[in-house]
PDB file of C-alpha atoms in Angstrom:
ATOM      1  CA  UNK A   1      79.553  78.585  51.054  1.00  0.00           C
ATOM      2  CA  UNK A   2      79.801  81.041  53.949  1.00  0.00           C
ATOM      3  CA  UNK A   3      81.573  79.871  57.097  1.00  0.00           C
ATOM      4  CA  UNK A   4      81.645  82.147  60.122  1.00  0.00           C
ATOM      5  CA  UNK A   5      84.369  80.430  62.112  1.00  0.00           C
ATOM      6  CA  UNK A   6      86.356  77.221  61.872  1.00  0.00           C
ATOM      7  CA  UNK A   7      85.048  76.218  65.281  1.00  0.00           C
ATOM      8  CA  UNK A   8      81.454  76.174  63.971  1.00  0.00           C
ATOM      9  CA  UNK A   9      82.524  74.107  60.991  1.00  0.00           C
ATOM     10  CA  UNK A  10      84.317  71.740  63.331  1.00  0.00           C
ATOM     11  CA  UNK A  11      81.135  71.193  65.315  1.00  0.00           C
ATOM     12  CA  UNK A  12      79.389  70.154  62.113  1.00  0.00           C
ATOM     13  CA  UNK A  13      82.226  67.889  61.045  1.00  0.00           C
ATOM     14  CA  UNK A  14      82.327  65.954  64.301  1.00  0.00           C
ATOM     15  CA  UNK A  15      78.627  65.178  64.005  1.00  0.00           C
ATOM     16  CA  UNK A  16      79.186  63.341  60.734  1.00  0.00           C
ATOM     17  CA  UNK A  17      81.000  60.041  60.325  1.00  0.00           C
ATOM     18  CA  UNK A  18      82.577  60.064  56.911  1.00  0.00           C
ATOM     19  CA  UNK A  19      83.974  56.898  55.420  1.00  0.00           C
ATOM     20  CA  UNK A  20      87.515  56.473  54.215  1.00  0.00           C
ATOM     21  CA  UNK A  21      88.573  59.043  51.637  1.00  0.00           C
ATOM     22  CA  UNK A  22      91.550  59.441  49.353  1.00  0.00           C
ATOM     23  CA  UNK A  23      94.597  61.056  50.867  1.00  0.00           C
ATOM     24  CA  UNK A  24      94.221  64.865  51.022  1.00  0.00           C
ATOM     25  CA  UNK A  25      95.605  66.937  48.217  1.00  0.00           C
ATOM     26  CA  UNK A  26      98.563  68.597  49.860  1.00  0.00           C
ATOM     27  CA  UNK A  27      99.414  70.468  46.679  1.00  0.00           C
ATOM     28  CA  UNK A  28      96.404  72.743  46.902  1.00  0.00           C
ATOM     29  CA  UNK A  29      97.200  76.386  47.244  1.00  0.00           C
ATOM     30  CA  UNK A  30     100.873  76.140  46.448  1.00  0.00           C
ATOM     31  CA  UNK A  31     100.529  78.333  43.404  1.00  0.00           C
ATOM     32  CA  UNK A  32     100.343  81.959  44.440  1.00  0.00           C
ATOM     33  CA  UNK A  33     101.277  85.445  43.365  1.00  0.00           C
ATOM     34  CA  UNK A  34     104.035  85.738  45.969  1.00  0.00           C
ATOM     35  CA  UNK A  35     106.985  85.426  43.496  1.00  0.00           C
ATOM     36  CA  UNK A  36     105.454  88.148  41.357  1.00  0.00           C
ATOM     37  CA  UNK A  37     105.241  90.495  44.345  1.00  0.00           C
ATOM     38  CA  UNK A  38     108.769  89.649  45.415  1.00  0.00           C
ATOM     39  CA  UNK A  39     110.014  90.643  41.961  1.00  0.00           C
ATOM     40  CA  UNK A  40     108.080  93.913  42.083  1.00  0.00           C
ATOM     41  CA  UNK A  41     109.330  94.712  45.581  1.00  0.00           C
ATOM     42  CA  UNK A  42     112.901  93.916  44.541  1.00  0.00           C
ATOM     43  CA  UNK A  43     112.707  96.191  41.495  1.00  0.00           C
ATOM     44  CA  UNK A  44     111.132  98.913  43.621  1.00  0.00           C
ATOM     45  CA  UNK A  45     113.864  98.624  46.247  1.00  0.00           C
ATOM     46  CA  UNK A  46     116.550  98.724  43.552  1.00  0.00           C
ATOM     47  CA  UNK A  47     115.067 101.862  41.964  1.00  0.00           C
ATOM     48  CA  UNK A  48     114.736 103.602  45.323  1.00  0.00           C
ATOM     49  CA  UNK A  49     118.255 102.563  46.324  1.00  0.00           C
ATOM     50  CA  UNK A  50     119.754 103.939  43.101  1.00  0.00           C
ATOM     51  CA  UNK A  51     117.771 107.171  43.397  1.00  0.00           C
ATOM     52  CA  UNK A  52     118.990 107.579  46.980  1.00  0.00           C
ATOM     53  CA  UNK A  53     122.603 107.499  45.850  1.00  0.00           C
ATOM     54  CA  UNK A  54     121.891 110.334  43.382  1.00  0.00           C
ATOM     55  CA  UNK A  55     119.471 112.382  45.463  1.00  0.00           C
ATOM     56  CA  UNK A  56     121.965 115.258  45.728  1.00  0.00           C
ATOM     57  CA  UNK A  57     122.841 115.326  42.029  1.00  0.00           C
ATOM     58  CA  UNK A  58     119.735 117.269  40.984  1.00  0.00           C
ATOM     59  CA  UNK A  59     118.598 114.652  38.442  1.00  0.00           C
ATOM     60  CA  UNK A  60     114.999 114.789  39.698  1.00  0.00           C
ATOM     61  CA  UNK A  61     113.037 117.771  40.923  1.00  0.00           C
ATOM     62  CA  UNK A  62     109.391 117.608  41.922  1.00  0.00           C
ATOM     63  CA  UNK A  63     108.503 120.792  40.053  1.00  0.00           C
ATOM     64  CA  UNK A  64     109.833 120.078  36.550  1.00  0.00           C
ATOM     65  CA  UNK A  65     110.938 117.434  34.081  1.00  0.00           C
ATOM     66  CA  UNK A  66     111.023 113.763  34.914  1.00  0.00           C
ATOM     67  CA  UNK A  67     110.402 114.401  38.605  1.00  0.00           C
ATOM     68  CA  UNK A  68     107.123 116.162  37.820  1.00  0.00           C
ATOM     69  CA  UNK A  69     106.120 113.422  35.350  1.00  0.00           C
ATOM     70  CA  UNK A  70     106.820 110.697  37.921  1.00  0.00           C
ATOM     71  CA  UNK A  71     104.518 112.502  40.353  1.00  0.00           C
ATOM     72  CA  UNK A  72     101.685 112.576  37.811  1.00  0.00           C
ATOM     73  CA  UNK A  73     102.090 108.895  36.884  1.00  0.00           C
ATOM     74  CA  UNK A  74     102.412 107.886  40.532  1.00  0.00           C
ATOM     75  CA  UNK A  75      99.269 109.804  41.469  1.00  0.00           C
ATOM     76  CA  UNK A  76      97.344 108.158  38.617  1.00  0.00           C
ATOM     77  CA  UNK A  77      98.595 104.742  39.745  1.00  0.00           C
ATOM     78  CA  UNK A  78      97.365 105.391  43.283  1.00  0.00           C
ATOM     79  CA  UNK A  79      94.036 106.668  41.960  1.00  0.00           C
ATOM     80  CA  UNK A  80      93.644 103.521  39.854  1.00  0.00           C
ATOM     81  CA  UNK A  81      93.741 101.515  43.078  1.00  0.00           C
ATOM     82  CA  UNK A  82      90.136 102.586  43.608  1.00  0.00           C
ATOM     83  CA  UNK A  83      89.001 100.453  40.679  1.00  0.00           C
ATOM     84  CA  UNK A  84      89.522  97.218  42.602  1.00  0.00           C
ATOM     85  CA  UNK A  85      87.087  97.937  45.472  1.00  0.00           C
ATOM     86  CA  UNK A  86      84.657  99.513  42.999  1.00  0.00           C
ATOM     87  CA  UNK A  87      84.833  96.449  40.738  1.00  0.00           C
ATOM     88  CA  UNK A  88      84.055  94.198  43.722  1.00  0.00           C
ATOM     89  CA  UNK A  89      80.979  96.150  44.768  1.00  0.00           C
ATOM     90  CA  UNK A  90      79.437  97.454  41.535  1.00  0.00           C
ATOM     91  CA  UNK A  91      77.978  94.769  39.293  1.00  0.00           C
ATOM     92  CA  UNK A  92      77.883  97.010  36.226  1.00  0.00           C
ATOM     93  CA  UNK A  93      81.676  97.286  36.272  1.00  0.00           C
ATOM     94  CA  UNK A  94      82.155  93.589  35.531  1.00  0.00           C
ATOM     95  CA  UNK A  95      82.743  94.551  31.880  1.00  0.00           C
ATOM     96  CA  UNK A  96      86.178  95.931  32.798  1.00  0.00           C
ATOM     97  CA  UNK A  97      87.483  92.534  33.902  1.00  0.00           C
ATOM     98  CA  UNK A  98      87.198  89.980  36.684  1.00  0.00           C
ATOM     99  CA  UNK A  99      87.899  90.687  40.334  1.00  0.00           C
ATOM    100  CA  UNK A 100      90.917  88.388  40.421  1.00  0.00           C
ATOM    101  CA  UNK A 101      92.683  90.319  37.664  1.00  0.00           C
ATOM    102  CA  UNK A 102      91.915  93.636  39.319  1.00  0.00           C
ATOM    103  CA  UNK A 103      93.237  92.360  42.616  1.00  0.00           C
ATOM    104  CA  UNK A 104      96.511  91.500  40.862  1.00  0.00           C
ATOM    105  CA  UNK A 105      96.625  94.999  39.342  1.00  0.00           C
ATOM    106  CA  UNK A 106      95.762  96.472  42.733  1.00  0.00           C
ATOM    107  CA  UNK A 107      98.701  94.720  44.373  1.00  0.00           C
ATOM    108  CA  UNK A 108     101.147  95.727  41.642  1.00  0.00           C
ATOM    109  CA  UNK A 109     100.069  99.374  41.564  1.00  0.00           C
ATOM    110  CA  UNK A 110     100.236  99.425  45.346  1.00  0.00           C
ATOM    111  CA  UNK A 111     103.985  98.963  44.908  1.00  0.00           C
ATOM    112  CA  UNK A 112     104.572 100.962  41.721  1.00  0.00           C
ATOM    113  CA  UNK A 113     102.592 104.020  42.837  1.00  0.00           C
ATOM    114  CA  UNK A 114     104.435 104.681  46.123  1.00  0.00           C
ATOM    115  CA  UNK A 115     107.780 104.026  44.415  1.00  0.00           C
ATOM    116  CA  UNK A 116     107.098 106.676  41.778  1.00  0.00           C
ATOM    117  CA  UNK A 117     105.906 109.148  44.405  1.00  0.00           C
ATOM    118  CA  UNK A 118     109.061 108.654  46.470  1.00  0.00           C
ATOM    119  CA  UNK A 119     111.190 109.255  43.361  1.00  0.00           C
ATOM    120  CA  UNK A 120     109.050 112.312  42.572  1.00  0.00           C
ATOM    121  CA  UNK A 121     109.693 113.739  46.054  1.00  0.00           C
ATOM    122  CA  UNK A 122     113.430 112.928  45.766  1.00  0.00           C
ATOM    123  CA  UNK A 123     113.442 111.970  49.488  1.00  0.00           C
ATOM    124  CA  UNK A 124     112.542 115.530  50.543  1.00  0.00           C
ATOM    125  CA  UNK A 125     109.447 116.441  52.571  1.00  0.00           C
ATOM    126  CA  UNK A 126     108.813 119.891  51.147  1.00  0.00           C
ATOM    127  CA  UNK A 127     105.727 121.831  52.241  1.00  0.00           C
ATOM    128  CA  UNK A 128     103.275 120.767  54.937  1.00  0.00           C
ATOM    129  CA  UNK A 129     100.633 119.457  52.535  1.00  0.00           C
ATOM    130  CA  UNK A 130     103.186 117.497  50.505  1.00  0.00           C
ATOM    131  CA  UNK A 131     104.602 115.997  53.709  1.00  0.00           C
ATOM    132  CA  UNK A 132     101.136 114.936  54.855  1.00  0.00           C
ATOM    133  CA  UNK A 133     100.421 113.382  51.462  1.00  0.00           C
ATOM    134  CA  UNK A 134     103.745 111.511  51.470  1.00  0.00           C
ATOM    135  CA  UNK A 135     103.322 110.096  54.963  1.00  0.00           C
ATOM    136  CA  UNK A 136      99.706 109.137  54.230  1.00  0.00           C
ATOM    137  CA  UNK A 137     100.851 107.283  51.132  1.00  0.00           C
ATOM    138  CA  UNK A 138     103.558 105.413  53.059  1.00  0.00           C
ATOM    139  CA  UNK A 139     101.094 104.386  55.765  1.00  0.00           C
ATOM    140  CA  UNK A 140      98.625 103.130  53.152  1.00  0.00           C
ATOM    141  CA  UNK A 141     101.386 101.196  51.341  1.00  0.00           C
ATOM    142  CA  UNK A 142     102.539  99.516  54.563  1.00  0.00           C
ATOM    143  CA  UNK A 143      98.924  98.788  55.462  1.00  0.00           C
ATOM    144  CA  UNK A 144      98.461  97.164  52.062  1.00  0.00           C
ATOM    145  CA  UNK A 145     101.418  94.827  52.638  1.00  0.00           C
ATOM    146  CA  UNK A 146      99.983  93.817  56.015  1.00  0.00           C
ATOM    147  CA  UNK A 147      96.594  93.219  54.414  1.00  0.00           C
ATOM    148  CA  UNK A 148      98.273  91.057  51.774  1.00  0.00           C
ATOM    149  CA  UNK A 149      99.631  88.841  54.581  1.00  0.00           C
ATOM    150  CA  UNK A 150      96.178  88.387  56.119  1.00  0.00           C
ATOM    151  CA  UNK A 151      94.618  87.834  52.690  1.00  0.00           C
ATOM    152  CA  UNK A 152      97.056  85.074  51.797  1.00  0.00           C
ATOM    153  CA  UNK A 153      96.303  83.313  55.080  1.00  0.00           C
ATOM    154  CA  UNK A 154      92.593  82.953  54.321  1.00  0.00           C
ATOM    155  CA  UNK A 155      92.921  82.139  50.618  1.00  0.00           C
ATOM    156  CA  UNK A 156      94.369  79.188  48.720  1.00  0.00           C
ATOM    157  CA  UNK A 157      97.250  81.108  47.188  1.00  0.00           C
ATOM    158  CA  UNK A 158      97.573  84.873  47.038  1.00  0.00           C
ATOM    159  CA  UNK A 159      95.366  85.232  43.968  1.00  0.00           C
ATOM    160  CA  UNK A 160      93.360  82.041  44.534  1.00  0.00           C
ATOM    161  CA  UNK A 161      89.854  81.407  45.706  1.00  0.00           C
ATOM    162  CA  UNK A 162      88.957  81.972  49.326  1.00  0.00           C
ATOM    163  CA  UNK A 163      89.975  79.009  51.456  1.00  0.00           C
ATOM    164  CA  UNK A 164      87.241  77.016  53.129  1.00  0.00           C
ATOM    165  CA  UNK A 165      87.615  75.796  56.683  1.00  0.00           C
ATOM    166  CA  UNK A 166      85.574  72.824  55.565  1.00  0.00           C
ATOM    167  CA  UNK A 167      88.502  71.754  53.373  1.00  0.00           C
ATOM    168  CA  UNK A 168      90.930  71.754  56.280  1.00  0.00           C
ATOM    169  CA  UNK A 169      88.491  69.826  58.446  1.00  0.00           C
ATOM    170  CA  UNK A 170      87.916  67.308  55.657  1.00  0.00           C
ATOM    171  CA  UNK A 171      91.671  66.869  55.492  1.00  0.00           C
ATOM    172  CA  UNK A 172      91.684  66.151  59.218  1.00  0.00           C
ATOM    173  CA  UNK A 173      88.981  63.494  58.904  1.00  0.00           C
ATOM    174  CA  UNK A 174      90.762  61.878  55.966  1.00  0.00           C
ATOM    175  CA  UNK A 175      94.064  61.740  57.800  1.00  0.00           C
ATOM    176  CA  UNK A 176      92.440  60.197  60.853  1.00  0.00           C
ATOM    177  CA  UNK A 177      91.176  57.353  58.671  1.00  0.00           C
ATOM    178  CA  UNK A 178      94.733  56.779  57.439  1.00  0.00           C
ATOM    179  CA  UNK A 179      95.652  55.679  60.951  1.00  0.00           C
ATOM    180  CA  UNK A 180      93.193  52.775  60.656  1.00  0.00           C
ATOM    181  CA  UNK A 181      95.604  51.028  58.292  1.00  0.00           C
ATOM    182  CA  UNK A 182      98.912  52.315  59.654  1.00  0.00           C
ATOM    183  CA  UNK A 183      98.373  51.660  63.362  1.00  0.00           C
ATOM    184  CA  UNK A 184      98.194  48.251  65.097  1.00  0.00           C
ATOM    185  CA  UNK A 185      95.512  49.641  67.464  1.00  0.00           C
ATOM    186  CA  UNK A 186      94.349  53.128  66.416  1.00  0.00           C
ATOM    187  CA  UNK A 187      91.509  53.484  68.965  1.00  0.00           C
ATOM    188  CA  UNK A 188      93.568  55.272  71.600  1.00  0.00           C
ATOM    189  CA  UNK A 189      95.121  57.589  69.026  1.00  0.00           C
ATOM    190  CA  UNK A 190      91.770  58.580  67.508  1.00  0.00           C
ATOM    191  CA  UNK A 191      90.456  59.444  70.976  1.00  0.00           C
ATOM    192  CA  UNK A 192      93.589  61.487  71.683  1.00  0.00           C
ATOM    193  CA  UNK A 193      93.108  63.398  68.426  1.00  0.00           C
ATOM    194  CA  UNK A 194      89.443  64.063  69.220  1.00  0.00           C
ATOM    195  CA  UNK A 195      90.437  65.469  72.614  1.00  0.00           C
ATOM    196  CA  UNK A 196      93.077  67.638  70.945  1.00  0.00           C
ATOM    197  CA  UNK A 197      90.549  68.984  68.446  1.00  0.00           C
ATOM    198  CA  UNK A 198      88.041  69.742  71.203  1.00  0.00           C
ATOM    199  CA  UNK A 199      90.680  71.779  73.011  1.00  0.00           C
ATOM    200  CA  UNK A 200      92.227  73.626  70.067  1.00  0.00           C
ATOM    201  CA  UNK A 201      89.006  74.237  68.105  1.00  0.00           C
ATOM    202  CA  UNK A 202      86.612  75.023  70.946  1.00  0.00           C
ATOM    203  CA  UNK A 203      84.257  77.890  69.963  1.00  0.00           C
ATOM    204  CA  UNK A 204      85.355  81.330  71.167  1.00  0.00           C
ATOM    205  CA  UNK A 205      84.392  84.902  70.376  1.00  0.00           C
ATOM    206  CA  UNK A 206      87.448  86.477  72.006  1.00  0.00           C
ATOM    207  CA  UNK A 207      90.173  87.669  69.662  1.00  0.00           C
ATOM    208  CA  UNK A 208      92.819  87.309  72.364  1.00  0.00           C
ATOM    209  CA  UNK A 209      91.819  83.690  72.958  1.00  0.00           C
ATOM    210  CA  UNK A 210      92.247  82.909  69.255  1.00  0.00           C
ATOM    211  CA  UNK A 211      95.585  84.718  69.254  1.00  0.00           C
ATOM    212  CA  UNK A 212      96.739  82.789  72.315  1.00  0.00           C
ATOM    213  CA  UNK A 213      95.841  79.483  70.689  1.00  0.00           C
ATOM    214  CA  UNK A 214      97.730  80.396  67.537  1.00  0.00           C
ATOM    215  CA  UNK A 215     100.847  81.386  69.492  1.00  0.00           C
ATOM    216  CA  UNK A 216     100.753  78.281  71.675  1.00  0.00           C
ATOM    217  CA  UNK A 217     100.089  76.001  68.686  1.00  0.00           C
ATOM    218  CA  UNK A 218     103.709  74.949  67.977  1.00  0.00           C
ATOM    219  CA  UNK A 219     104.293  73.915  71.595  1.00  0.00           C
ATOM    220  CA  UNK A 220     101.017  71.983  71.782  1.00  0.00           C
ATOM    221  CA  UNK A 221     101.788  70.175  68.523  1.00  0.00           C
ATOM    222  CA  UNK A 222     105.259  69.251  69.764  1.00  0.00           C
ATOM    223  CA  UNK A 223     103.844  67.794  72.987  1.00  0.00           C
ATOM    224  CA  UNK A 224     101.155  65.822  71.179  1.00  0.00           C
ATOM    225  CA  UNK A 225     103.598  64.509  68.582  1.00  0.00           C
ATOM    226  CA  UNK A 226     105.997  63.353  71.304  1.00  0.00           C
ATOM    227  CA  UNK A 227     103.223  61.684  73.300  1.00  0.00           C
ATOM    228  CA  UNK A 228     101.739  59.923  70.258  1.00  0.00           C
ATOM    229  CA  UNK A 229     105.060  58.589  68.985  1.00  0.00           C
ATOM    230  CA  UNK A 230     106.026  57.318  72.426  1.00  0.00           C
ATOM    231  CA  UNK A 231     102.724  55.498  72.840  1.00  0.00           C
ATOM    232  CA  UNK A 232     102.978  54.226  69.287  1.00  0.00           C
ATOM    233  CA  UNK A 233     106.416  52.764  70.002  1.00  0.00           C
ATOM    234  CA  UNK A 234     105.029  50.910  73.024  1.00  0.00           C
ATOM    235  CA  UNK A 235     102.041  49.662  71.003  1.00  0.00           C
ATOM    236  CA  UNK A 236     104.328  48.442  68.225  1.00  0.00           C
ATOM    237  CA  UNK A 237     106.500  46.615  70.731  1.00  0.00           C
ATOM    238  CA  UNK A 238     103.486  44.901  72.308  1.00  0.00           C
ATOM    239  CA  UNK A 239     102.133  43.930  68.862  1.00  0.00           C
ATOM    240  CA  UNK A 240     105.351  42.258  67.828  1.00  0.00           C
ATOM    241  CA  UNK A 241     106.856  45.119  65.855  1.00  0.00           C
ATOM    242  CA  UNK A 242     105.745  45.953  62.291  1.00  0.00           C
ATOM    243  CA  UNK A 243     108.147  47.005  59.572  1.00  0.00           C
ATOM    244  CA  UNK A 244     110.492  49.837  60.473  1.00  0.00           C
ATOM    245  CA  UNK A 245     109.150  52.265  57.862  1.00  0.00           C
ATOM    246  CA  UNK A 246     105.649  52.210  59.400  1.00  0.00           C
ATOM    247  CA  UNK A 247     106.834  54.536  62.160  1.00  0.00           C
ATOM    248  CA  UNK A 248     107.887  57.112  59.579  1.00  0.00           C
ATOM    249  CA  UNK A 249     104.541  56.730  57.811  1.00  0.00           C
ATOM    250  CA  UNK A 250     102.606  57.313  61.028  1.00  0.00           C
ATOM    251  CA  UNK A 251     104.733  60.359  61.824  1.00  0.00           C
ATOM    252  CA  UNK A 252     104.080  61.753  58.334  1.00  0.00           C
ATOM    253  CA  UNK A 253     100.313  61.266  58.716  1.00  0.00           C
ATOM    254  CA  UNK A 254     100.422  62.807  62.166  1.00  0.00           C
ATOM    255  CA  UNK A 255     102.352  65.856  60.966  1.00  0.00           C
ATOM    256  CA  UNK A 256      99.889  66.352  58.104  1.00  0.00           C
ATOM    257  CA  UNK A 257      96.988  66.019  60.518  1.00  0.00           C
ATOM    258  CA  UNK A 258      98.449  68.540  62.980  1.00  0.00           C
ATOM    259  CA  UNK A 259      99.066  70.935  60.106  1.00  0.00           C
ATOM    260  CA  UNK A 260      95.400  70.687  59.077  1.00  0.00           C
ATOM    261  CA  UNK A 261      94.305  71.375  62.661  1.00  0.00           C
ATOM    262  CA  UNK A 262      96.614  74.386  62.837  1.00  0.00           C
ATOM    263  CA  UNK A 263      95.230  75.808  59.589  1.00  0.00           C
ATOM    264  CA  UNK A 264      91.641  75.357  60.744  1.00  0.00           C
ATOM    265  CA  UNK A 265      92.521  76.933  64.100  1.00  0.00           C
ATOM    266  CA  UNK A 266      94.313  79.946  62.667  1.00  0.00           C
ATOM    267  CA  UNK A 267      91.728  80.597  59.951  1.00  0.00           C
ATOM    268  CA  UNK A 268      89.296  82.386  62.289  1.00  0.00           C
ATOM    269  CA  UNK A 269      92.100  84.491  63.761  1.00  0.00           C
ATOM    270  CA  UNK A 270      93.311  85.742  60.380  1.00  0.00           C
ATOM    271  CA  UNK A 271      89.764  86.260  59.177  1.00  0.00           C
ATOM    272  CA  UNK A 272      89.078  88.509  62.161  1.00  0.00           C
ATOM    273  CA  UNK A 273      92.357  90.356  61.715  1.00  0.00           C
ATOM    274  CA  UNK A 274      91.563  90.843  58.021  1.00  0.00           C
ATOM    275  CA  UNK A 275      88.154  92.286  58.918  1.00  0.00           C
ATOM    276  CA  UNK A 276      89.758  94.681  61.432  1.00  0.00           C
ATOM    277  CA  UNK A 277      92.373  95.641  58.843  1.00  0.00           C
ATOM    278  CA  UNK A 278      89.606  96.630  56.425  1.00  0.00           C
ATOM    279  CA  UNK A 279      88.192  99.026  59.025  1.00  0.00           C
ATOM    280  CA  UNK A 280      91.482 100.946  59.032  1.00  0.00           C
ATOM    281  CA  UNK A 281      92.731 100.567  55.463  1.00  0.00           C
ATOM    282  CA  UNK A 282      89.809 102.245  53.688  1.00  0.00           C
ATOM    283  CA  UNK A 283      89.761 105.372  55.922  1.00  0.00           C
ATOM    284  CA  UNK A 284      93.535 105.649  55.501  1.00  0.00           C
ATOM    285  CA  UNK A 285      93.133 105.547  51.739  1.00  0.00           C
ATOM    286  CA  UNK A 286      90.442 108.249  51.896  1.00  0.00           C
ATOM    287  CA  UNK A 287      92.824 110.423  53.907  1.00  0.00           C
ATOM    288  CA  UNK A 288      95.501 109.789  51.281  1.00  0.00           C
ATOM    289  CA  UNK A 289      93.193 110.858  48.449  1.00  0.00           C
ATOM    290  CA  UNK A 290      92.210 114.059  50.277  1.00  0.00           C
ATOM    291  CA  UNK A 291      95.835 114.860  51.109  1.00  0.00           C
ATOM    292  CA  UNK A 292      96.895 114.227  47.493  1.00  0.00           C
ATOM    293  CA  UNK A 293      94.158 116.501  46.138  1.00  0.00           C
ATOM    294  CA  UNK A 294      95.125 119.278  48.558  1.00  0.00           C
ATOM    295  CA  UNK A 295      98.768 118.826  47.558  1.00  0.00           C
ATOM    296  CA  UNK A 296      98.089 118.975  43.804  1.00  0.00           C
ATOM    297  CA  UNK A 297      95.771 121.974  44.117  1.00  0.00           C
ATOM    298  CA  UNK A 298      98.197 123.774  46.423  1.00  0.00           C
ATOM    299  CA  UNK A 299     101.161 123.202  44.130  1.00  0.00           C
ATOM    300  CA  UNK A 300      99.399 124.495  41.005  1.00  0.00           C
ATOM    301  CA  UNK A 301      97.642 127.430  42.641  1.00  0.00           C
ATOM    302  CA  UNK A 302     100.508 128.673  44.767  1.00  0.00           C
TER     303      UNK A 302
END
């Protein structure tokens, strides 16, 4: 199912009147590949830190021995990164594995490759072509980490399926129905939530507008939460006062609802940022490949 923006999905959702549904599954998307990446980044940082302390000892040299071997392995690791985008676009390559597995390999090699290249260079720039290749690799590696952030924001888990705005909007509708049983008079609250949705999820094509909404989201949620709980307290008092724990239940439903709105609101922003990131990441990688080839040829010819 292809969804252009969460605002368009919201327009469709408000036209329908779904009946009561089970409480939303808040556990979705909790499993991710983040711990795996944290481990890889930690090991990479440890290896680089240890190598830095011995950079003047002469243990590694780019021209011979282990230093040369690390350069070859690192270059092959970076070259293998190409298999992920090729696997996504070429149907005949499906025999080499699924896209999800190759994405995992892509993320891991995106850490291992630069680490090996840094060790190969022994923290020295060297010639002009080697310096260009090193800086290009560092830029691509940093770009990959930024892309990972955007990717995780529009997927259920780092290695999971692509998140659907429809799911977040369904969560919102479900949570609104929860207020029917937890509120003495939910009519005013449901109207307040509809007004909030209309404001926060209004269609827009401007990136800066989406960014502004995302940045102002915490403040808007705080104001709405304060207003709702104050009005709820007055409603409870007028209705004779239900059990004390009902207030906590309403607050929990409200927080879950506001979280679903925030996810639906931010989805379009991160999707746009991810698309813009793609426009820069691929050309940067092409520059890296060209610089690496020039470096390897220059080293072996001269």
